Short mmCIF file of C-alpha atoms in Angstrom, two decimals:
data_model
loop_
_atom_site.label_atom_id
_atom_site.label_comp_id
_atom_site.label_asym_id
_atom_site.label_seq_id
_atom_site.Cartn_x
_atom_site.Cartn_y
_atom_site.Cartn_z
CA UNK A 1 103.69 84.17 117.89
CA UNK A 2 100.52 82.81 116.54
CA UNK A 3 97.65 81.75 118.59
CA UNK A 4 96.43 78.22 117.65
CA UNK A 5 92.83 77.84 115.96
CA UNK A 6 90.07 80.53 114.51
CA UNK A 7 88.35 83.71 115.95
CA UNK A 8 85.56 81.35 117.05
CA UNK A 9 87.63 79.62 118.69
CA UNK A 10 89.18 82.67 121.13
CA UNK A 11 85.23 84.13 121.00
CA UNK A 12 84.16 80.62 122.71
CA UNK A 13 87.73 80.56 124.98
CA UNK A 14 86.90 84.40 126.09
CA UNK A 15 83.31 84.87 126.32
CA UNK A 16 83.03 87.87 127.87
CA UNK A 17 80.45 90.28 126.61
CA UNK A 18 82.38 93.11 125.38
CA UNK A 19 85.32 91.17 123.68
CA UNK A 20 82.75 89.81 121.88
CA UNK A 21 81.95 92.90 120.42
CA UNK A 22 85.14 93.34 118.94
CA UNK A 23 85.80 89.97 117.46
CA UNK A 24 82.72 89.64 114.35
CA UNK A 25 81.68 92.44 111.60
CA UNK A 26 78.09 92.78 110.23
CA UNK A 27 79.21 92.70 106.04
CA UNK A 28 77.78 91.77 102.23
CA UNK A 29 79.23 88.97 101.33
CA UNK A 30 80.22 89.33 97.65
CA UNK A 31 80.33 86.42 95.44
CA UNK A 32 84.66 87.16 94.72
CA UNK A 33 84.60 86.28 98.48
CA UNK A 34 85.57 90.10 99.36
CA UNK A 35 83.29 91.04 103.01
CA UNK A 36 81.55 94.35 101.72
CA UNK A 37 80.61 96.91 104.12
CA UNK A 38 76.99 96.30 104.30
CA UNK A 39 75.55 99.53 102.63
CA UNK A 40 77.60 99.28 99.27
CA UNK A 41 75.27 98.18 96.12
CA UNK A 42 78.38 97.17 94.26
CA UNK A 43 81.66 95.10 95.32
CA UNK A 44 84.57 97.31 95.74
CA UNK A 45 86.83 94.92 94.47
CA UNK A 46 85.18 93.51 91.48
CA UNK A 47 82.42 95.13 90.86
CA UNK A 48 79.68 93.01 90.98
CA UNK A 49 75.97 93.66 92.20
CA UNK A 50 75.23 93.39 96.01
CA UNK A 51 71.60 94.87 95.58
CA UNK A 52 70.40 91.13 96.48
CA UNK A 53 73.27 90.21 98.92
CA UNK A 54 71.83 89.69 102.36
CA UNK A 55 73.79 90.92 105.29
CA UNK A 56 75.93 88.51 107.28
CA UNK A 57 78.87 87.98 109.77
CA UNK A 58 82.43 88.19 109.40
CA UNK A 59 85.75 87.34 111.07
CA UNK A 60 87.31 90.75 112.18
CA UNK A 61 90.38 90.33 110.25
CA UNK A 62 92.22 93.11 111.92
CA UNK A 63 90.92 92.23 115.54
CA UNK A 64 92.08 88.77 114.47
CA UNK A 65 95.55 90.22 113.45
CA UNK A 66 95.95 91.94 116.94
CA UNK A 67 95.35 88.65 119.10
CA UNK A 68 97.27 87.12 117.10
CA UNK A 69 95.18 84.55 115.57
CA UNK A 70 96.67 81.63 113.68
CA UNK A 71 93.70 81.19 110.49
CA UNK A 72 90.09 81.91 109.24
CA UNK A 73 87.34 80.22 109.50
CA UNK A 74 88.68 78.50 105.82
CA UNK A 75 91.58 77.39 106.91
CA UNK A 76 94.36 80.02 105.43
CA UNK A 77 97.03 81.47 107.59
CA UNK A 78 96.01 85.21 109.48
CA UNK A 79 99.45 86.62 108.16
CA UNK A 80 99.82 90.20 107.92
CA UNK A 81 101.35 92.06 105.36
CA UNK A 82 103.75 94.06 107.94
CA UNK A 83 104.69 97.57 107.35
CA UNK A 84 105.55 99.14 110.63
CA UNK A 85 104.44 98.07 114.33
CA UNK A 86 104.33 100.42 117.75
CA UNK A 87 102.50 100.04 120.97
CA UNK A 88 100.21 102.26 119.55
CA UNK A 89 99.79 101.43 115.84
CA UNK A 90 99.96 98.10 113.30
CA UNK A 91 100.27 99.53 109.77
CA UNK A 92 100.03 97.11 106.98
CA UNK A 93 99.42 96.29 103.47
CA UNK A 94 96.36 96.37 101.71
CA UNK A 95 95.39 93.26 100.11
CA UNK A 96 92.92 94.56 97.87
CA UNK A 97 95.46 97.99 96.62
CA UNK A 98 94.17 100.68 94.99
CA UNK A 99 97.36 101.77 94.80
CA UNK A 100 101.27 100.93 94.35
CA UNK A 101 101.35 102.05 97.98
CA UNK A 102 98.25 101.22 99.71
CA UNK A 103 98.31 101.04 103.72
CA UNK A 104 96.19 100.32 106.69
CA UNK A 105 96.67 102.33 109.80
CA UNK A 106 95.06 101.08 112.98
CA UNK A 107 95.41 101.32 116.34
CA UNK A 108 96.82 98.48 118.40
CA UNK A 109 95.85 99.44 121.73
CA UNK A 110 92.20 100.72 121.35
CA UNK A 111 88.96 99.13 119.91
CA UNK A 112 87.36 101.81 118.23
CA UNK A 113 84.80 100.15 115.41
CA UNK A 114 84.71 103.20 113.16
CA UNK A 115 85.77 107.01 112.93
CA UNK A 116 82.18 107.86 114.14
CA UNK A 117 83.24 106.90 117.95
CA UNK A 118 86.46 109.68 117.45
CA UNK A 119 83.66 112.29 118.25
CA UNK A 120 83.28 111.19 121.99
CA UNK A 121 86.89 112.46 122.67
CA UNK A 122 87.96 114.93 120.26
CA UNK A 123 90.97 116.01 121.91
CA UNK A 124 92.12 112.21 122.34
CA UNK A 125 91.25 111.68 118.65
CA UNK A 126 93.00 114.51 117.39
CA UNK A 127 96.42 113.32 119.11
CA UNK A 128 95.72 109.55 117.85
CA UNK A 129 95.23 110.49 113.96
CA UNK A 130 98.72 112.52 114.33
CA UNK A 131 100.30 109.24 115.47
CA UNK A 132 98.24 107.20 113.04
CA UNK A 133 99.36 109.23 110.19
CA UNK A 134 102.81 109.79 111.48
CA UNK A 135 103.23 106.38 111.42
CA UNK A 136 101.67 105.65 107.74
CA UNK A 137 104.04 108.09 106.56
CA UNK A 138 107.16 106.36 108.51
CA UNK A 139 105.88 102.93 106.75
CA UNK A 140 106.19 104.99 103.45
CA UNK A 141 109.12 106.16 103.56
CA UNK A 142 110.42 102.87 102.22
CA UNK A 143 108.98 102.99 99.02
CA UNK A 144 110.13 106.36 98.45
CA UNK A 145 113.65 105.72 98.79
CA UNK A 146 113.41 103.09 96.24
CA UNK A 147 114.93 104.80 93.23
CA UNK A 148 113.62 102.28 91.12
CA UNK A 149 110.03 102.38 92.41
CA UNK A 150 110.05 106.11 92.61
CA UNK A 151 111.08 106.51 89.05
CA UNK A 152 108.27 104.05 87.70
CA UNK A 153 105.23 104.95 89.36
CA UNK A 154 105.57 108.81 89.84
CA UNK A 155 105.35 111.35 86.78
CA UNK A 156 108.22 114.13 87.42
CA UNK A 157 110.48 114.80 90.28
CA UNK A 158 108.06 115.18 93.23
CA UNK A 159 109.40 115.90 96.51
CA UNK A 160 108.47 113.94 99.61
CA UNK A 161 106.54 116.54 100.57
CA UNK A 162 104.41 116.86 98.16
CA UNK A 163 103.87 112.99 97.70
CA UNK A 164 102.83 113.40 101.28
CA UNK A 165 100.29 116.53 100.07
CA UNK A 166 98.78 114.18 97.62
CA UNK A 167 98.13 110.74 99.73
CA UNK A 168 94.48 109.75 99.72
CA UNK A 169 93.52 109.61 103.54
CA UNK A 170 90.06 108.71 104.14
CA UNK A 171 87.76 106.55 106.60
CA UNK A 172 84.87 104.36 105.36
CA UNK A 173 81.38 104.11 107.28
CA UNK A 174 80.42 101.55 107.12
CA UNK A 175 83.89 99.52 107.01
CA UNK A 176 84.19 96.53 106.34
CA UNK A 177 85.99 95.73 108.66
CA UNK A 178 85.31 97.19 112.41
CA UNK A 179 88.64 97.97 113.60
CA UNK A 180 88.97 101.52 112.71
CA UNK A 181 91.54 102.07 110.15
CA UNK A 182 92.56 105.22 107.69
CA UNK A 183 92.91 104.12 104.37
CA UNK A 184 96.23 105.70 102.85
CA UNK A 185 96.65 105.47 99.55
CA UNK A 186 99.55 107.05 97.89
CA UNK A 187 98.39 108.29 94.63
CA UNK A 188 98.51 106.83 91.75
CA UNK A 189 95.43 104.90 91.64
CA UNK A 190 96.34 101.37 89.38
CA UNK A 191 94.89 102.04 85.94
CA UNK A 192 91.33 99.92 86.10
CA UNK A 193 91.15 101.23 89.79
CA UNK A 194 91.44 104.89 88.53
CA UNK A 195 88.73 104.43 85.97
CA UNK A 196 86.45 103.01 89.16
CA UNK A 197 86.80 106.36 90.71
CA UNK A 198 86.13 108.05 87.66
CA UNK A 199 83.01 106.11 87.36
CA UNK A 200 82.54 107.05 91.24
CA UNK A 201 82.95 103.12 92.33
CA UNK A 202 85.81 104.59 95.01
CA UNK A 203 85.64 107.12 97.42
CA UNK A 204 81.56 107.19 97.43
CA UNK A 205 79.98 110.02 99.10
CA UNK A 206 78.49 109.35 102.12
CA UNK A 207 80.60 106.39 102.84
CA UNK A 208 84.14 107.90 102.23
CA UNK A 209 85.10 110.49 104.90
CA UNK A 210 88.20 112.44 104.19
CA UNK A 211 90.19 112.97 106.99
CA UNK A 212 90.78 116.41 106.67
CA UNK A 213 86.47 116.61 107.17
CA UNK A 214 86.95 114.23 110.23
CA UNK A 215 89.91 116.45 111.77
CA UNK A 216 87.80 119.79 110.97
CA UNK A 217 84.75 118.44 113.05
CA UNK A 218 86.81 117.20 116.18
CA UNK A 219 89.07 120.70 115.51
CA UNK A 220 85.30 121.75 116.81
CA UNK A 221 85.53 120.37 120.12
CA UNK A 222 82.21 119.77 120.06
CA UNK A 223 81.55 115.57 121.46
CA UNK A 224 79.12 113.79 119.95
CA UNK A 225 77.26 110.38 122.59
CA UNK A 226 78.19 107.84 119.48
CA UNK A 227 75.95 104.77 119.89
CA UNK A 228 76.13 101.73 117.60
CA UNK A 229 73.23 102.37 115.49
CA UNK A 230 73.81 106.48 115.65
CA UNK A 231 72.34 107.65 111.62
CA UNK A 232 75.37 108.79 110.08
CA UNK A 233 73.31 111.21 107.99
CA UNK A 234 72.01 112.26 111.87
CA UNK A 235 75.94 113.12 112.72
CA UNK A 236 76.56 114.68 109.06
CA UNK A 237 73.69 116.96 109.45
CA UNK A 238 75.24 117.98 113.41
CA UNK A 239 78.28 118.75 112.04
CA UNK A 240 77.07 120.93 108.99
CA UNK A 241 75.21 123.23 111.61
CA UNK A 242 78.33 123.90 112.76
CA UNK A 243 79.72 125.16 109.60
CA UNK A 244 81.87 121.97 108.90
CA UNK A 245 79.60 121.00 105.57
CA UNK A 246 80.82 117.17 104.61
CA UNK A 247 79.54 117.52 101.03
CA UNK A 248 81.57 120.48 100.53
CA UNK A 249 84.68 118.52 102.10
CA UNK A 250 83.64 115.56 100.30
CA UNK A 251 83.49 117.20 96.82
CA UNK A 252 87.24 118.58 97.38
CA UNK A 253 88.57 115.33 98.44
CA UNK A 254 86.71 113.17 95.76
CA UNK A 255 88.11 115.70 93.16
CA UNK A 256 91.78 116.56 94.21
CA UNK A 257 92.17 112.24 94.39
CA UNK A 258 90.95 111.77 90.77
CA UNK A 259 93.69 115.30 89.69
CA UNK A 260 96.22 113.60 91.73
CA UNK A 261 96.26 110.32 90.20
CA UNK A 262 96.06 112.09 86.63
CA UNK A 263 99.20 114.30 87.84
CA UNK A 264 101.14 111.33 89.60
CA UNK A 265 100.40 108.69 86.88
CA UNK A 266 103.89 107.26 85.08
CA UNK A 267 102.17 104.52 83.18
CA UNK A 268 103.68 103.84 79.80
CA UNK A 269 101.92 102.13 76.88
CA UNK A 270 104.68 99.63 76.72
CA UNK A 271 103.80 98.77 80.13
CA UNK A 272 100.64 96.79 79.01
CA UNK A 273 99.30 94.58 76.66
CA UNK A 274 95.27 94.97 75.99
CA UNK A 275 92.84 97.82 76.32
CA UNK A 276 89.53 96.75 77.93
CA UNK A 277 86.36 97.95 77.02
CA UNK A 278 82.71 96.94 77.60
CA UNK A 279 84.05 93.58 79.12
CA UNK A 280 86.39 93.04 75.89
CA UNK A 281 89.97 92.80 75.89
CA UNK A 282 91.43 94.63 72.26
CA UNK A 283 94.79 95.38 71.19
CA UNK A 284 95.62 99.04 71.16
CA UNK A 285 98.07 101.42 69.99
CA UNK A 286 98.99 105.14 71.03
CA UNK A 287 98.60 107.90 68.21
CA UNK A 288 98.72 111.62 68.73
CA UNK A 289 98.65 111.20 72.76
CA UNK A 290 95.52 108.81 72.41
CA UNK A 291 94.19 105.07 72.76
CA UNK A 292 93.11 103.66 69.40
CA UNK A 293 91.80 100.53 69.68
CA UNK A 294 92.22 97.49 67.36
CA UNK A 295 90.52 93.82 66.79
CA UNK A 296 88.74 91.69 70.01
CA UNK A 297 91.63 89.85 70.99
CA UNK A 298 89.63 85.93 71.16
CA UNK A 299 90.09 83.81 74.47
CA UNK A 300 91.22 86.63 76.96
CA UNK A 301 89.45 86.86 80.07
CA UNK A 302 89.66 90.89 81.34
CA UNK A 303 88.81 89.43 84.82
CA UNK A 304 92.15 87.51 84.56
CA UNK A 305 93.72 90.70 82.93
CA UNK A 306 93.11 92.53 86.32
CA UNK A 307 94.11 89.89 88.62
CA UNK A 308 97.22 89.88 86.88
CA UNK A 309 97.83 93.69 86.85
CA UNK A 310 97.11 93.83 90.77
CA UNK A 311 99.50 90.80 91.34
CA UNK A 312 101.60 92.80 89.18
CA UNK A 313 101.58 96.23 91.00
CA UNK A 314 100.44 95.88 94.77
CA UNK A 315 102.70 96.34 97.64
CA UNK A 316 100.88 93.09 99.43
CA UNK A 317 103.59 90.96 100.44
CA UNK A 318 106.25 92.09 98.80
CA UNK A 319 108.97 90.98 99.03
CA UNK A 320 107.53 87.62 97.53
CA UNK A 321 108.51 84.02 98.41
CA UNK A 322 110.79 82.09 95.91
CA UNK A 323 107.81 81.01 94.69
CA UNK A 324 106.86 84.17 93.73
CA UNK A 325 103.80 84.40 96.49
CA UNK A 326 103.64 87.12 98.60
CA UNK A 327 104.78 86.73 102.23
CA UNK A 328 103.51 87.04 105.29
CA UNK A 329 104.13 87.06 109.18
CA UNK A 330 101.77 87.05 112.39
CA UNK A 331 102.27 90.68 114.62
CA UNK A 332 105.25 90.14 117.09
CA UNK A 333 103.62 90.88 120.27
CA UNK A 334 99.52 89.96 120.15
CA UNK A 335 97.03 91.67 122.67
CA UNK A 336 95.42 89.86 125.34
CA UNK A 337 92.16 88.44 124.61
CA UNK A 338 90.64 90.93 127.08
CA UNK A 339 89.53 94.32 127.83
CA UNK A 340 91.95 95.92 129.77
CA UNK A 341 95.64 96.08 130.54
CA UNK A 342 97.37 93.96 127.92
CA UNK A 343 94.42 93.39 126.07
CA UNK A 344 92.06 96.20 123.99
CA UNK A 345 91.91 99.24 126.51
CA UNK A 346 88.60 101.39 126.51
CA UNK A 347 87.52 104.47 124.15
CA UNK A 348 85.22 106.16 125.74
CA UNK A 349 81.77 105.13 124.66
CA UNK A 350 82.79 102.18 122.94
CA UNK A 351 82.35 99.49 125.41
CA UNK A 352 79.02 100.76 127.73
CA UNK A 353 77.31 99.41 124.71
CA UNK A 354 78.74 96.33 123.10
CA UNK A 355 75.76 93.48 122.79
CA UNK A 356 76.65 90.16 123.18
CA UNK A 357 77.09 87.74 119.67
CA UNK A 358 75.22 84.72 119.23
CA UNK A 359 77.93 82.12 118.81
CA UNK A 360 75.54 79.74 117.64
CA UNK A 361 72.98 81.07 115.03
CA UNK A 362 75.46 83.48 113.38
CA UNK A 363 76.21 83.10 109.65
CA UNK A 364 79.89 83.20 108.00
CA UNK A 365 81.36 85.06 105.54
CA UNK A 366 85.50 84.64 106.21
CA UNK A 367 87.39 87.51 104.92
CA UNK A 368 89.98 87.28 101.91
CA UNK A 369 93.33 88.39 103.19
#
């Protein structure tokens, strides 16, 4: 069930210092409305400049999802995209997909704002990423089985295994959203999302860490005292004394993503309508294996082009309404708004340093969900 009003709303109900922690993200606002995290240059969703973007506040959508809050700060509904829930985990879909299959995976009984704090326990964080991605595979298990998706979208006869060899798994630090969550994206990449990567718009080095790099350094056992503002090039540079080198880990990653999508990609010429380049939509046709473009086609927006393909191929709340929106619900059981039994329990080093939020000065930027 829903809990009436905004995350302001519980933050002013439940003031106590460390749930207030938990509740707000520091972001770039871009001007499509997506929070960025706040050391990106360039909007992850569309693209545009944040060079000049000053850094604000935002709603913690996925703290928001776990209390169980009824709507933003603007008024629309909190409803999750629901893929699987457990005591442990709430795995849902991505708004913004990358991907046909593009989940979430976070944990529902922890707050842990990003991967970095995973270093303070390694042996806990080891066992919680095998649940995490346990579950994200459970949740896509679904899609698999659906002859008609799996014949579409994947090049070949693939085996579930080695779908599951090629899934994208990755952290981002900064998020943009402080709940810690994996990003699982099961490969291929959408067509105008591939050629991000390609132009290195996805997956950016030193902000996308792979979790295979993030289960080598805690396969270390060697902790690491996380605090809030703890250099991530400081906890890079630990790590790569140690003989677990993040570029190195980085490079493989970034590369075997961009081969997968190649390998996985089923797209058919038939399946589309324009070619864009340089901000121009043209009409196109295939010869000898290759895109030839024809003539400017006059009073088509390639912003509304891409819109349309994401509507098109997400997984976000499908199945879709009657009305051909996609659907929604609020998580079955919500946490407590507390820190404790029934509400967020402790990871070690999380809490001992929360500062309080300044319900009264703080800027807005309310998430697009």
């Amino acid at each position: 069930a829903a809990r009436e009003g905004t995350i302001d709303d519980l933050a002013l109900a439940f003031p106590e210092e460390r749930l207030q922690a938990a509740l707000f993200n520091d972001v770039k606002a871009c001007k499509c409305g997506k929070p960025c995290a706040f050391t990106l240059e360039a909007c992850n969703a569309c693209g545009a400049s944040l060079k000049e973007v000053a850094i604000t506040k935002s709603e913690n959508v996925f703290s928001a999802f776990l209390f169980g809050v009824k709507k933003a700060q603007k008024g629309f509904p909190y409803t999750i995209s629901l893929r699987r829930q457990t005591s442990e985990v709430l795995i849902f879909d991505d708004m913004l997909a990358l991907t046909p299959c593009h989940l979430n995976g976070i944990s529902s009984k922890y707050y842990i704002p990003d991967w970095r704090f995973l270093l303070t326990d390694p042996a806990a964080a080891l066992k919680l990423l095998d649940v995490l991605e346990d579950e994200l595979w459970t949740a896509t298990l679904p899609f698999l089985q659906n002859a008609e998706f799996r014949r579409k979208i994947f090049k070949g006869n693939l085996t579930d295994e080695e779908i599951r060899g090629k899934v994208m798994k990755s952290f981002n630090f900064p998020p943009s959203q402080f709940q810690m969550h994996i990003q699982w994206l099961v490969p291929p990449l959408v067509p105008f999302q591939h050629y991000m990567a390609e132009l290195r718009n996805h997956f950016h080095e030193g902000r996308a860490f792979p979790v295979s790099y993030v289960r080598k350094v805690l396969q270390l056992n060697k902790p690491y005292d996380v605090m809030k503002e703890t250099p991530i090039a400081d906890i890079i540079a630990f790590y790569d004394n140690k003989g677990v080198v993040y570029k190195d880990c980085w490079t493989e990653f970034f590369e075997k993503c961009i081969q997968d999508s190649i390998e996985c990609a089923n797209w058919s010429p038939e399946d589309f309508e324009y070619v864009v380049d340089a901000g121009k939509a043209y009409s196109f046709k295939v010869e000898n294996g290759s895109i030839v473009k024809g003539a400017v086609v006059e009073g088509v927006n390639p912003g509304d082009l891409q819109k349309n393909d994401c509507a098109a191929l997400q997984n976000y709340g499908r199945p879709y309404t009657v009305e051909g929106k996609p659907s929604g619900t609020y998580i079955k059981t919500p946490l407590e708004p507390k820190i404790g039994p029934g509400g967020y329990q402790d990871w070690p080093g999380v809490f001992s340093q929360a500062p309080m939020r300044d319900l009264e000065d703080r800027e807005y930027c309310c998430a697009i969900i």
